[in-house]
Amino acid sequence: QVQLVESGGGLVQPGGSLRLSCAASGSIFSRNAMGWYRQAPGKERELVAGITSGGITNYADSVKGRFTISRDNVKKTLYLQMNNLKPEDTAVYYCYLIDYGTVYWGQGTQVTVSS
């Protein structure tokens, strides 16, 4: 059974940085596409960044140049480095993993950007 556990969220001032982690278990991991979505209050869940098994990345326009997605296949961990955070980045961030067409989700981690 695939399980995803996020960590690294918290409260940060505008312009600050956070690094989210998503530890996976129960899958091969290296073959899986993965990524991050976020959901702000009253808004739909939106894709933040994705990374293929081969390391190809894509980003939402709103985070390009500020966020970096990466993966460590040995540690089976996905990361999201978030720099120059803005209040509009405030949301619950969810990691996902795709395994044989099934999408698995983590429980989410809250990121709040506020002074």
Short mmCIF file of N, CA and C in Angstrom, two decimals:
data_model
loop_
_atom_site.label_atom_id
_atom_site.label_comp_id
_atom_site.label_asym_id
_atom_site.label_seq_id
_atom_site.Cartn_x
_atom_site.Cartn_y
_atom_site.Cartn_z
N GLN A 1 0.85 -1.19 0.00
CA GLN A 1 0.00 0.00 0.00
C GLN A 1 0.89 1.24 0.00
N VAL A 2 0.59 2.16 -0.91
CA VAL A 2 1.37 3.38 -1.02
C VAL A 2 0.96 4.36 0.07
N GLN A 3 1.95 4.92 0.74
CA GLN A 3 1.69 5.95 1.73
C GLN A 3 2.63 7.13 1.48
N LEU A 4 2.08 8.33 1.62
CA LEU A 4 2.84 9.56 1.44
C LEU A 4 2.70 10.41 2.69
N VAL A 5 3.80 10.88 3.23
CA VAL A 5 3.78 11.69 4.44
C VAL A 5 4.55 12.98 4.18
N GLU A 6 3.81 14.10 4.22
CA GLU A 6 4.44 15.41 4.00
C GLU A 6 4.93 16.00 5.31
N SER A 7 5.91 16.87 5.19
CA SER A 7 6.41 17.62 6.34
C SER A 7 7.06 18.90 5.82
N GLY A 8 7.32 19.82 6.75
CA GLY A 8 8.06 21.03 6.39
C GLY A 8 7.23 22.28 6.28
N GLY A 9 5.93 22.17 6.42
CA GLY A 9 5.10 23.37 6.36
C GLY A 9 5.27 24.21 7.61
N GLY A 10 4.65 25.40 7.58
CA GLY A 10 4.72 26.27 8.74
C GLY A 10 4.39 27.71 8.38
N LEU A 11 4.68 28.58 9.32
CA LEU A 11 4.44 30.01 9.16
C LEU A 11 5.75 30.69 8.77
N VAL A 12 5.71 31.50 7.73
CA VAL A 12 6.90 32.20 7.27
C VAL A 12 6.52 33.60 6.82
N GLN A 13 7.43 34.53 6.95
CA GLN A 13 7.17 35.89 6.52
C GLN A 13 7.32 36.01 5.00
N PRO A 14 6.66 36.98 4.40
CA PRO A 14 6.85 37.20 2.95
C PRO A 14 8.33 37.37 2.63
N GLY A 15 8.74 36.75 1.53
CA GLY A 15 10.14 36.77 1.14
C GLY A 15 10.95 35.63 1.72
N GLY A 16 10.36 34.89 2.64
CA GLY A 16 11.06 33.78 3.27
C GLY A 16 11.04 32.51 2.44
N SER A 17 11.61 31.46 3.03
CA SER A 17 11.73 30.17 2.34
C SER A 17 11.26 29.03 3.22
N LEU A 18 10.80 27.99 2.58
CA LEU A 18 10.46 26.73 3.23
C LEU A 18 10.82 25.60 2.29
N ARG A 19 11.10 24.44 2.85
CA ARG A 19 11.30 23.24 2.04
C ARG A 19 10.33 22.17 2.52
N LEU A 20 9.46 21.76 1.64
CA LEU A 20 8.54 20.67 1.93
C LEU A 20 9.16 19.34 1.53
N SER A 21 8.83 18.31 2.30
CA SER A 21 9.28 16.96 1.99
C SER A 21 8.08 16.04 1.93
N CYS A 22 8.19 15.01 1.12
CA CYS A 22 7.13 14.00 1.01
C CYS A 22 7.81 12.64 0.96
N ALA A 23 7.70 11.90 2.05
CA ALA A 23 8.32 10.58 2.15
C ALA A 23 7.33 9.52 1.68
N ALA A 24 7.77 8.68 0.76
CA ALA A 24 6.90 7.66 0.19
C ALA A 24 7.29 6.27 0.66
N SER A 25 6.31 5.41 0.77
CA SER A 25 6.54 4.00 1.06
C SER A 25 5.53 3.18 0.30
N GLY A 26 5.88 1.93 0.05
CA GLY A 26 4.94 1.02 -0.59
C GLY A 26 4.93 1.07 -2.09
N SER A 27 5.88 1.78 -2.70
CA SER A 27 5.96 1.80 -4.16
C SER A 27 7.42 1.74 -4.59
N ILE A 28 7.65 1.49 -5.87
CA ILE A 28 9.01 1.46 -6.39
C ILE A 28 9.64 2.85 -6.30
N PHE A 29 8.87 3.86 -6.41
CA PHE A 29 9.19 5.29 -6.32
C PHE A 29 9.93 5.79 -7.54
N SER A 30 11.04 5.16 -7.90
CA SER A 30 11.85 5.70 -8.99
C SER A 30 11.09 5.70 -10.31
N ARG A 31 10.09 4.83 -10.46
CA ARG A 31 9.34 4.77 -11.71
C ARG A 31 8.13 5.69 -11.71
N ASN A 32 7.86 6.33 -10.56
CA ASN A 32 6.62 7.08 -10.40
C ASN A 32 6.77 8.56 -10.71
N ALA A 33 5.80 9.09 -11.44
CA ALA A 33 5.67 10.54 -11.54
C ALA A 33 5.09 11.05 -10.23
N MET A 34 5.55 12.21 -9.81
CA MET A 34 5.11 12.77 -8.54
C MET A 34 4.99 14.28 -8.67
N GLY A 35 4.42 14.89 -7.64
CA GLY A 35 4.33 16.33 -7.68
C GLY A 35 3.62 16.89 -6.48
N TRP A 36 3.35 18.19 -6.58
CA TRP A 36 2.68 18.92 -5.50
C TRP A 36 1.49 19.71 -6.04
N TYR A 37 0.41 19.63 -5.30
CA TYR A 37 -0.74 20.49 -5.51
C TYR A 37 -0.90 21.34 -4.26
N ARG A 38 -1.69 22.39 -4.38
CA ARG A 38 -2.04 23.17 -3.21
C ARG A 38 -3.49 23.62 -3.30
N GLN A 39 -4.06 23.86 -2.13
CA GLN A 39 -5.44 24.33 -2.07
C GLN A 39 -5.55 25.42 -1.03
N ALA A 40 -5.93 26.60 -1.48
CA ALA A 40 -6.16 27.72 -0.58
C ALA A 40 -7.63 27.75 -0.18
N PRO A 41 -7.95 28.38 0.94
CA PRO A 41 -9.34 28.44 1.39
C PRO A 41 -10.25 29.03 0.32
N GLY A 42 -11.33 28.33 0.02
CA GLY A 42 -12.29 28.82 -0.94
C GLY A 42 -11.89 28.68 -2.38
N LYS A 43 -10.76 28.02 -2.63
CA LYS A 43 -10.28 27.87 -4.01
C LYS A 43 -10.13 26.39 -4.35
N GLU A 44 -10.07 26.13 -5.65
CA GLU A 44 -9.87 24.76 -6.09
C GLU A 44 -8.40 24.36 -5.92
N ARG A 45 -8.20 23.05 -5.83
CA ARG A 45 -6.83 22.55 -5.76
C ARG A 45 -6.14 22.82 -7.09
N GLU A 46 -4.89 23.29 -7.03
CA GLU A 46 -4.16 23.61 -8.25
C GLU A 46 -2.79 22.95 -8.24
N LEU A 47 -2.33 22.59 -9.44
CA LEU A 47 -1.01 21.99 -9.57
C LEU A 47 0.06 23.05 -9.34
N VAL A 48 1.03 22.73 -8.51
CA VAL A 48 2.16 23.61 -8.25
C VAL A 48 3.36 23.19 -9.08
N ALA A 49 3.71 21.92 -9.00
CA ALA A 49 4.88 21.43 -9.72
C ALA A 49 4.80 19.92 -9.83
N GLY A 50 5.37 19.39 -10.92
CA GLY A 50 5.42 17.95 -11.11
C GLY A 50 6.79 17.53 -11.60
N ILE A 51 7.11 16.25 -11.39
CA ILE A 51 8.38 15.71 -11.84
C ILE A 51 8.16 14.28 -12.29
N THR A 52 8.69 13.95 -13.47
CA THR A 52 8.52 12.60 -13.99
C THR A 52 9.57 11.67 -13.40
N SER A 53 9.42 10.39 -13.71
CA SER A 53 10.41 9.41 -13.25
C SER A 53 11.79 9.73 -13.82
N GLY A 54 11.83 10.37 -14.98
CA GLY A 54 13.09 10.74 -15.62
C GLY A 54 13.62 12.09 -15.20
N GLY A 55 12.91 12.76 -14.31
CA GLY A 55 13.41 14.03 -13.79
C GLY A 55 12.95 15.27 -14.54
N ILE A 56 12.04 15.11 -15.47
CA ILE A 56 11.50 16.28 -16.19
C ILE A 56 10.51 16.99 -15.29
N THR A 57 10.65 18.29 -15.19
CA THR A 57 9.83 19.06 -14.27
C THR A 57 8.90 20.03 -15.01
N ASN A 58 7.83 20.38 -14.34
CA ASN A 58 6.94 21.43 -14.83
C ASN A 58 6.41 22.20 -13.63
N TYR A 59 6.10 23.47 -13.87
CA TYR A 59 5.68 24.36 -12.79
C TYR A 59 4.49 25.21 -13.21
N ALA A 60 3.69 25.57 -12.23
CA ALA A 60 2.67 26.58 -12.47
C ALA A 60 3.37 27.91 -12.74
N ASP A 61 2.77 28.72 -13.60
CA ASP A 61 3.39 30.01 -13.93
C ASP A 61 3.61 30.86 -12.68
N SER A 62 2.72 30.72 -11.72
CA SER A 62 2.78 31.57 -10.52
C SER A 62 3.98 31.27 -9.63
N VAL A 63 4.62 30.11 -9.82
CA VAL A 63 5.73 29.75 -8.94
C VAL A 63 7.05 29.60 -9.69
N LYS A 64 7.02 29.73 -11.01
CA LYS A 64 8.25 29.59 -11.80
C LYS A 64 9.29 30.59 -11.33
N GLY A 65 10.52 30.12 -11.17
CA GLY A 65 11.60 30.97 -10.72
C GLY A 65 11.70 31.10 -9.22
N ARG A 66 10.68 30.63 -8.49
CA ARG A 66 10.70 30.72 -7.03
C ARG A 66 10.72 29.34 -6.37
N PHE A 67 10.04 28.37 -6.98
CA PHE A 67 9.94 27.03 -6.41
C PHE A 67 10.77 26.05 -7.25
N THR A 68 11.32 25.05 -6.57
CA THR A 68 12.06 23.99 -7.25
C THR A 68 11.64 22.64 -6.71
N ILE A 69 11.22 21.78 -7.62
CA ILE A 69 10.85 20.42 -7.23
C ILE A 69 12.02 19.49 -7.52
N SER A 70 12.23 18.54 -6.61
CA SER A 70 13.31 17.57 -6.81
C SER A 70 12.93 16.27 -6.12
N ARG A 71 13.69 15.23 -6.43
CA ARG A 71 13.41 13.93 -5.84
C ARG A 71 14.70 13.21 -5.52
N ASP A 72 14.66 12.40 -4.46
CA ASP A 72 15.78 11.55 -4.08
C ASP A 72 15.27 10.12 -4.12
N ASN A 73 15.63 9.40 -5.17
CA ASN A 73 15.09 8.05 -5.34
C ASN A 73 15.64 7.06 -4.32
N VAL A 74 16.79 7.36 -3.75
CA VAL A 74 17.35 6.47 -2.72
C VAL A 74 16.56 6.63 -1.42
N LYS A 75 16.30 7.87 -1.06
CA LYS A 75 15.55 8.13 0.17
C LYS A 75 14.04 8.04 -0.05
N LYS A 76 13.61 7.87 -1.31
CA LYS A 76 12.19 7.83 -1.64
C LYS A 76 11.48 9.07 -1.11
N THR A 77 12.06 10.19 -1.37
CA THR A 77 11.52 11.44 -0.87
C THR A 77 11.44 12.48 -1.98
N LEU A 78 10.32 13.18 -2.00
CA LEU A 78 10.09 14.27 -2.93
C LEU A 78 10.23 15.57 -2.16
N TYR A 79 10.78 16.60 -2.81
CA TYR A 79 10.98 17.88 -2.15
C TYR A 79 10.35 19.01 -2.96
N LEU A 80 10.03 20.08 -2.25
CA LEU A 80 9.63 21.32 -2.90
C LEU A 80 10.32 22.45 -2.14
N GLN A 81 11.32 23.04 -2.77
CA GLN A 81 12.00 24.20 -2.21
C GLN A 81 11.25 25.44 -2.64
N MET A 82 10.79 26.21 -1.67
CA MET A 82 9.99 27.39 -1.96
C MET A 82 10.72 28.63 -1.45
N ASN A 83 11.08 29.49 -2.37
CA ASN A 83 11.79 30.72 -2.03
C ASN A 83 10.94 31.94 -2.38
N ASN A 84 11.30 33.06 -1.79
CA ASN A 84 10.59 34.31 -2.05
C ASN A 84 9.07 34.12 -1.92
N LEU A 85 8.67 33.54 -0.82
CA LEU A 85 7.26 33.21 -0.62
C LEU A 85 6.42 34.47 -0.52
N LYS A 86 5.19 34.36 -1.04
CA LYS A 86 4.25 35.48 -1.06
C LYS A 86 2.99 35.09 -0.30
N PRO A 87 2.24 36.05 0.21
CA PRO A 87 1.00 35.71 0.92
C PRO A 87 0.06 34.84 0.09
N GLU A 88 0.06 35.02 -1.21
CA GLU A 88 -0.82 34.21 -2.07
C GLU A 88 -0.36 32.76 -2.20
N ASP A 89 0.80 32.43 -1.66
CA ASP A 89 1.23 31.03 -1.62
C ASP A 89 0.63 30.29 -0.43
N THR A 90 -0.07 31.00 0.43
CA THR A 90 -0.69 30.37 1.59
C THR A 90 -1.72 29.34 1.14
N ALA A 91 -1.56 28.12 1.62
CA ALA A 91 -2.43 27.01 1.21
C ALA A 91 -2.01 25.75 1.94
N VAL A 92 -2.82 24.72 1.81
CA VAL A 92 -2.41 23.38 2.21
C VAL A 92 -1.77 22.73 0.98
N TYR A 93 -0.58 22.22 1.17
CA TYR A 93 0.18 21.62 0.08
C TYR A 93 0.11 20.09 0.20
N TYR A 94 -0.23 19.46 -0.92
CA TYR A 94 -0.38 18.01 -0.98
C TYR A 94 0.60 17.43 -1.98
N CYS A 95 1.28 16.37 -1.61
CA CYS A 95 2.07 15.67 -2.61
C CYS A 95 1.24 14.52 -3.18
N TYR A 96 1.57 14.15 -4.41
CA TYR A 96 0.88 13.03 -5.04
C TYR A 96 1.91 12.13 -5.73
N LEU A 97 1.50 10.90 -5.95
CA LEU A 97 2.32 9.92 -6.64
C LEU A 97 1.41 9.12 -7.55
N ILE A 98 1.85 8.86 -8.77
CA ILE A 98 1.05 8.10 -9.73
C ILE A 98 1.71 6.74 -9.92
N ASP A 99 0.96 5.69 -9.64
CA ASP A 99 1.48 4.33 -9.72
C ASP A 99 0.47 3.48 -10.49
N TYR A 100 0.86 3.05 -11.69
CA TYR A 100 -0.03 2.25 -12.53
C TYR A 100 -1.39 2.91 -12.69
N GLY A 101 -1.39 4.20 -12.95
CA GLY A 101 -2.62 4.92 -13.23
C GLY A 101 -3.41 5.35 -12.01
N THR A 102 -3.01 4.93 -10.84
CA THR A 102 -3.70 5.32 -9.61
C THR A 102 -2.94 6.49 -8.97
N VAL A 103 -3.69 7.50 -8.54
CA VAL A 103 -3.09 8.66 -7.90
C VAL A 103 -3.24 8.53 -6.39
N TYR A 104 -2.14 8.62 -5.72
CA TYR A 104 -2.13 8.58 -4.25
C TYR A 104 -1.79 9.97 -3.73
N TRP A 105 -2.39 10.30 -2.58
CA TRP A 105 -2.22 11.63 -2.00
C TRP A 105 -1.69 11.54 -0.57
N GLY A 106 -0.92 12.56 -0.21
CA GLY A 106 -0.55 12.71 1.18
C GLY A 106 -1.66 13.43 1.94
N GLN A 107 -1.43 13.62 3.23
CA GLN A 107 -2.45 14.22 4.08
C GLN A 107 -2.44 15.74 4.02
N GLY A 108 -1.39 16.31 3.48
CA GLY A 108 -1.30 17.76 3.34
C GLY A 108 -0.51 18.40 4.46
N THR A 109 0.14 19.52 4.13
CA THR A 109 0.86 20.30 5.13
C THR A 109 0.56 21.78 4.89
N GLN A 110 0.29 22.49 5.98
CA GLN A 110 -0.14 23.89 5.87
C GLN A 110 1.07 24.80 5.70
N VAL A 111 0.98 25.68 4.73
CA VAL A 111 1.97 26.73 4.53
C VAL A 111 1.25 28.07 4.66
N THR A 112 1.71 28.89 5.58
CA THR A 112 1.11 30.21 5.79
C THR A 112 2.19 31.26 5.64
N VAL A 113 1.95 32.20 4.73
CA VAL A 113 2.89 33.28 4.49
C VAL A 113 2.24 34.58 4.97
N SER A 114 2.78 35.11 6.03
CA SER A 114 2.17 36.29 6.64
C SER A 114 3.19 37.02 7.48
N SER A 115 3.03 38.34 7.54
CA SER A 115 3.89 39.14 8.40
C SER A 115 3.23 39.36 9.76
#
